[in-house]
Amino acid sequence: MRKFTVGICMVILAGALTACGAGTQESSPAESIETEAAETASSEAAEEETAGEAAEETSSAAEETASTEEMSNAEETLSAEETGYVSGTLTSLGTETLGLTLEDGTEMEFSMESTVLDTEADLTEGLTVTISYQETEAGFEALYLTDAPTVTGEVVDGTMASVRIRLEDGTEMLFDKQEANVDLKDGLVIGNQITVAYRENGDSAESGFYLAVMIRDAD
């Protein structure tokens, strides 16, 4: 009776092992190769996409840098050529010249062959403008002209991006100067008097923050 029981157990065990073996299947060499190939292709595609994004970012950064350098070079050129600047009222306009009357009544005439215009209004007689100019043997040549209003005050604080000045009446104004045409002999020095041509920026009247378009040493 004991032998029979052992035999039955051995048969049952053998059947279980067979069933277990049948349930476990090994991948064929062909399937393994296909899986590895798919994984390799996916990895290469991801690498190409990453490389493409990196190239686009590099190209975008290079374009921004080139644009910034071009603007900076233009400002440096104007500053290097500049003799001075004046503010006044347009009294005459020709095809290549304009006449300006200063506050003290002095009249000046400027050539406009290569003038950079930064105006919101049309150039008409009676318009108040500020002109950065170069004095040559032929006369005065306007380099930069803007119809932005100007204020003069003492530098209270200055950074690479902004400048704060205090006006004669004690009022303080803060300017974003990142896109301004700047020509300061000694740079931004606290206590120095400077003149700023500026424009409002949205809620400037409430925030007290303006956009500077031109910054010069005060006369």
GROMACS .gro file of C-alpha atoms in nm:
model
  219
    1MET     CA    1   0.000   0.000   0.000
    2ARG     CA    2   0.287   0.238   0.083
    3LYS     CA    3   0.458   0.171  -0.254
    4PHE     CA    4   0.141   0.257  -0.442
    5THR     CA    5   0.109   0.588  -0.261
    6VAL     CA    6   0.469   0.682  -0.342
    7GLY     CA    7   0.417   0.594  -0.705
    8ILE     CA    8   0.111   0.808  -0.731
    9CYS     CA    9   0.299   1.100  -0.576
   10MET     CA   10   0.580   1.058  -0.827
   11VAL     CA   11   0.335   1.059  -1.116
   12ILE     CA   12   0.163   1.369  -0.985
   13LEU     CA   13   0.499   1.544  -0.933
   14ALA     CA   14   0.615   1.457  -1.284
   15GLY     CA   15   0.292   1.594  -1.429
   16ALA     CA   16   0.329   1.917  -1.236
   17LEU     CA   17   0.687   1.963  -1.356
   18THR     CA   18   0.576   1.901  -1.716
   19ALA     CA   19   0.296   2.156  -1.685
   20CYS     CA   20   0.531   2.408  -1.531
   21GLY     CA   21   0.782   2.356  -1.811
   22ALA     CA   22   0.510   2.399  -2.070
   23GLY     CA   23   0.403   2.730  -1.913
   24THR     CA   24   0.755   2.874  -1.927
   25GLN     CA   25   0.861   2.966  -2.281
   26GLU     CA   26   1.195   3.110  -2.379
   27SER     CA   27   1.216   3.385  -2.642
   28SER     CA   28   1.351   3.270  -2.974
   29PRO     CA   29   1.677   3.428  -3.103
   30ALA     CA   30   1.479   3.605  -3.378
   31GLU     CA   31   1.243   3.770  -3.127
   32SER     CA   32   1.538   3.887  -2.914
   33ILE     CA   33   1.706   4.043  -3.217
   34GLU     CA   34   1.385   4.224  -3.316
   35THR     CA   35   1.340   4.357  -2.961
   36GLU     CA   36   1.698   4.483  -2.944
   37ALA     CA   37   1.665   4.646  -3.285
   38ALA     CA   38   1.344   4.826  -3.178
   39GLU     CA   39   1.504   4.949  -2.857
   40THR     CA   40   1.811   5.072  -3.050
   41ALA     CA   41   1.595   5.256  -3.304
   42SER     CA   42   1.392   5.420  -3.026
   43SER     CA   43   1.709   5.528  -2.847
   44GLU     CA   44   1.858   5.675  -3.166
   45ALA     CA   45   1.535   5.863  -3.241
   46ALA     CA   46   1.535   6.012  -2.890
   47GLU     CA   47   1.899   6.116  -2.931
   48GLU     CA   48   1.826   6.280  -3.268
   49GLU     CA   49   1.529   6.468  -3.121
   50THR     CA   50   1.738   6.591  -2.828
   51ALA     CA   51   2.017   6.697  -3.065
   52GLY     CA   52   1.766   6.881  -3.284
   53GLU     CA   53   1.621   7.070  -2.987
   54ALA     CA   54   1.970   7.160  -2.868
   55ALA     CA   55   2.060   7.288  -3.217
   56GLU     CA   56   1.743   7.501  -3.229
   57GLU     CA   57   1.815   7.649  -2.887
   58THR     CA   58   2.174   7.724  -2.988
   59SER     CA   59   2.058   7.888  -3.311
   60SER     CA   60   1.798   8.099  -3.127
   61ALA     CA   61   2.053   8.209  -2.869
   62ALA     CA   62   2.301   8.299  -3.145
   63GLU     CA   63   2.037   8.511  -3.324
   64GLU     CA   64   1.947   8.696  -3.003
   65THR     CA   65   2.314   8.759  -2.930
   66ALA     CA   66   2.374   8.887  -3.285
   67SER     CA   67   2.073   9.119  -3.259
   68THR     CA   68   2.189   9.255  -2.923
   69GLU     CA   69   2.543   9.307  -3.052
   70GLU     CA   70   2.413   9.485  -3.364
   71MET     CA   71   2.205   9.724  -3.152
   72SER     CA   72   2.496   9.782  -2.917
   73ASN     CA   73   2.732   9.851  -3.209
   74ALA     CA   74   2.485  10.102  -3.356
   75GLU     CA   75   2.463  10.288  -3.025
   76GLU     CA   76   2.840  10.288  -2.987
   77THR     CA   77   2.876  10.429  -3.339
   78LEU     CA   78   2.633  10.713  -3.263
   79SER     CA   79   2.808  10.791  -2.937
   80ALA     CA   80   3.151  10.787  -3.100
   81GLU     CA   81   3.043  11.031  -3.371
   82GLU     CA   82   2.834  11.258  -3.153
   83THR     CA   83   2.941  11.617  -3.091
   84GLY     CA   84   2.644  11.706  -2.872
   85TYR     CA   85   2.267  11.718  -2.846
   86VAL     CA   86   2.002  11.991  -2.837
   87SER     CA   87   1.627  12.018  -2.782
   88GLY     CA   88   1.401  12.265  -2.958
   89THR     CA   89   1.109  12.324  -3.193
   90LEU     CA   90   1.109  12.230  -3.560
   91THR     CA   91   1.076  12.549  -3.762
   92SER     CA   92   1.144  12.418  -4.113
   93LEU     CA   93   1.157  12.086  -4.297
   94GLY     CA   94   1.329  12.021  -4.627
   95THR     CA   95   1.392  11.702  -4.821
   96GLU     CA   96   1.728  11.647  -4.654
   97THR     CA   97   1.748  11.923  -4.392
   98LEU     CA   98   1.554  12.060  -4.097
   99GLY     CA   99   1.562  12.381  -3.897
  100LEU     CA  100   1.544  12.389  -3.518
  101THR     CA  101   1.487  12.678  -3.280
  102LEU     CA  102   1.624  12.626  -2.928
  103GLU     CA  103   1.462  12.757  -2.608
  104ASP     CA  104   1.703  13.053  -2.599
  105GLY     CA  105   1.607  13.151  -2.953
  106THR     CA  106   1.919  13.008  -3.123
  107GLU     CA  107   1.848  12.869  -3.468
  108MET     CA  108   2.027  12.562  -3.605
  109GLU     CA  109   2.005  12.373  -3.932
  110PHE     CA  110   2.082  12.002  -3.963
  111SER     CA  111   2.149  11.762  -4.249
  112MET     CA  112   1.928  11.450  -4.231
  113GLU     CA  113   2.105  11.224  -4.477
  114SER     CA  114   2.169  10.947  -4.222
  115THR     CA  115   1.946  11.034  -3.927
  116VAL     CA  116   1.798  10.761  -3.705
  117LEU     CA  117   1.438  10.865  -3.635
  118ASP     CA  118   1.263  10.763  -3.313
  119THR     CA  119   0.933  10.947  -3.329
  120GLU     CA  120   0.570  10.869  -3.253
  121ALA     CA  121   0.435  11.180  -3.426
  122ASP     CA  122   0.486  11.295  -3.784
  123LEU     CA  123   0.769  11.541  -3.839
  124THR     CA  124   0.589  11.873  -3.870
  125GLU     CA  125   0.675  12.232  -3.791
  126GLY     CA  126   0.610  12.308  -3.426
  127LEU     CA  127   0.704  11.961  -3.302
  128THR     CA  128   0.942  11.957  -3.003
  129VAL     CA  129   1.235  11.721  -3.060
  130THR     CA  130   1.576  11.633  -2.924
  131ILE     CA  131   1.861  11.585  -3.170
  132SER     CA  132   2.195  11.414  -3.121
  133TYR     CA  133   2.428  11.562  -3.380
  134GLN     CA  134   2.778  11.561  -3.527
  135GLU     CA  135   2.958  11.878  -3.629
  136THR     CA  136   3.142  11.848  -3.960
  137GLU     CA  137   3.313  12.086  -4.200
  138ALA     CA  138   2.988  12.100  -4.397
  139GLY     CA  139   2.778  12.188  -4.091
  140PHE     CA  140   2.564  11.997  -3.842
  141GLU     CA  141   2.456  11.643  -3.920
  142ALA     CA  142   2.164  11.497  -3.722
  143LEU     CA  143   2.252  11.146  -3.602
  144TYR     CA  144   1.948  11.068  -3.388
  145LEU     CA  145   1.616  11.247  -3.352
  146THR     CA  146   1.338  11.176  -3.105
  147ASP     CA  147   1.015  11.348  -3.007
  148ALA     CA  148   1.021  11.186  -2.661
  149PRO     CA  149   0.999  11.433  -2.371
  150THR     CA  150   1.313  11.493  -2.164
  151VAL     CA  151   1.390  11.546  -1.796
  152THR     CA  152   1.711  11.636  -1.618
  153GLY     CA  153   1.804  11.520  -1.271
  154GLU     CA  154   2.062  11.381  -1.033
  155VAL     CA  155   2.152  11.012  -1.052
  156VAL     CA  156   2.030  10.842  -0.734
  157ASP     CA  157   2.091  10.481  -0.834
  158GLY     CA  158   2.196  10.293  -1.144
  159THR     CA  159   2.236   9.934  -1.268
  160MET     CA  160   2.300   9.765  -1.601
  161ALA     CA  161   1.923   9.768  -1.663
  162SER     CA  162   1.789  10.081  -1.498
  163VAL     CA  163   1.862  10.428  -1.362
  164ARG     CA  164   1.684  10.638  -1.102
  165ILE     CA  165   1.712  11.018  -1.098
  166ARG     CA  166   1.589  11.293  -0.864
  167LEU     CA  167   1.447  11.602  -1.031
  168GLU     CA  168   1.495  11.956  -0.904
  169ASP     CA  169   1.158  11.951  -0.725
  170GLY     CA  170   1.254  11.632  -0.538
  171THR     CA  171   1.049  11.396  -0.756
  172GLU     CA  172   1.221  11.068  -0.842
  173MET     CA  173   1.181  10.882  -1.171
  174LEU     CA  174   1.293  10.529  -1.253
  175PHE     CA  175   1.387  10.433  -1.610
  176ASP     CA  176   1.445  10.107  -1.794
  177LYS     CA  177   1.758  10.188  -1.996
  178GLN     CA  178   1.821   9.852  -2.165
  179GLU     CA  179   1.725   9.986  -2.510
  180ALA     CA  180   1.830  10.347  -2.461
  181ASN     CA  181   2.093  10.528  -2.665
  182VAL     CA  182   2.341  10.608  -2.386
  183ASP     CA  183   2.634  10.851  -2.401
  184LEU     CA  184   2.772  10.932  -2.056
  185LYS     CA  185   3.132  11.045  -2.035
  186ASP     CA  186   3.193  10.896  -1.691
  187GLY     CA  187   2.919  10.634  -1.698
  188LEU     CA  188   2.642  10.624  -1.440
  189VAL     CA  189   2.784  10.804  -1.139
  190ILE     CA  190   2.567  10.876  -0.837
  191GLY     CA  191   2.535  11.251  -0.793
  192ASN     CA  192   2.595  11.338  -1.160
  193GLN     CA  193   2.335  11.533  -1.354
  194ILE     CA  194   2.194  11.358  -1.663
  195THR     CA  195   1.921  11.425  -1.918
  196VAL     CA  196   1.685  11.143  -2.013
  197ALA     CA  197   1.447  11.126  -2.309
  198TYR     CA  198   1.173  10.880  -2.219
  199ARG     CA  199   0.838  10.729  -2.302
  200GLU     CA  200   0.558  10.601  -2.083
  201ASN     CA  201   0.523  10.228  -2.037
  202GLY     CA  202   0.164  10.124  -1.964
  203ASP     CA  203   0.090  10.242  -1.608
  204SER     CA  204   0.403  10.457  -1.582
  205ALA     CA  205   0.208  10.740  -1.418
  206GLU     CA  206   0.116  10.508  -1.130
  207SER     CA  207   0.426  10.289  -1.113
  208GLY     CA  208   0.676  10.568  -1.178
  209PHE     CA  209   0.866  10.337  -1.416
  210TYR     CA  210   0.945  10.469  -1.765
  211LEU     CA  211   1.133  10.360  -2.077
  212ALA     CA  212   1.445  10.563  -2.152
  213VAL     CA  213   1.523  10.612  -2.521
  214MET     CA  214   1.823  10.845  -2.484
  215ILE     CA  215   2.050  10.927  -2.190
  216ARG     CA  216   2.310  11.205  -2.198
  217ASP     CA  217   2.520  11.412  -1.958
  218ALA     CA  218   2.329  11.727  -1.868
  219ASP     CA  219   2.457  12.050  -2.020
   0.00000   0.00000   0.00000
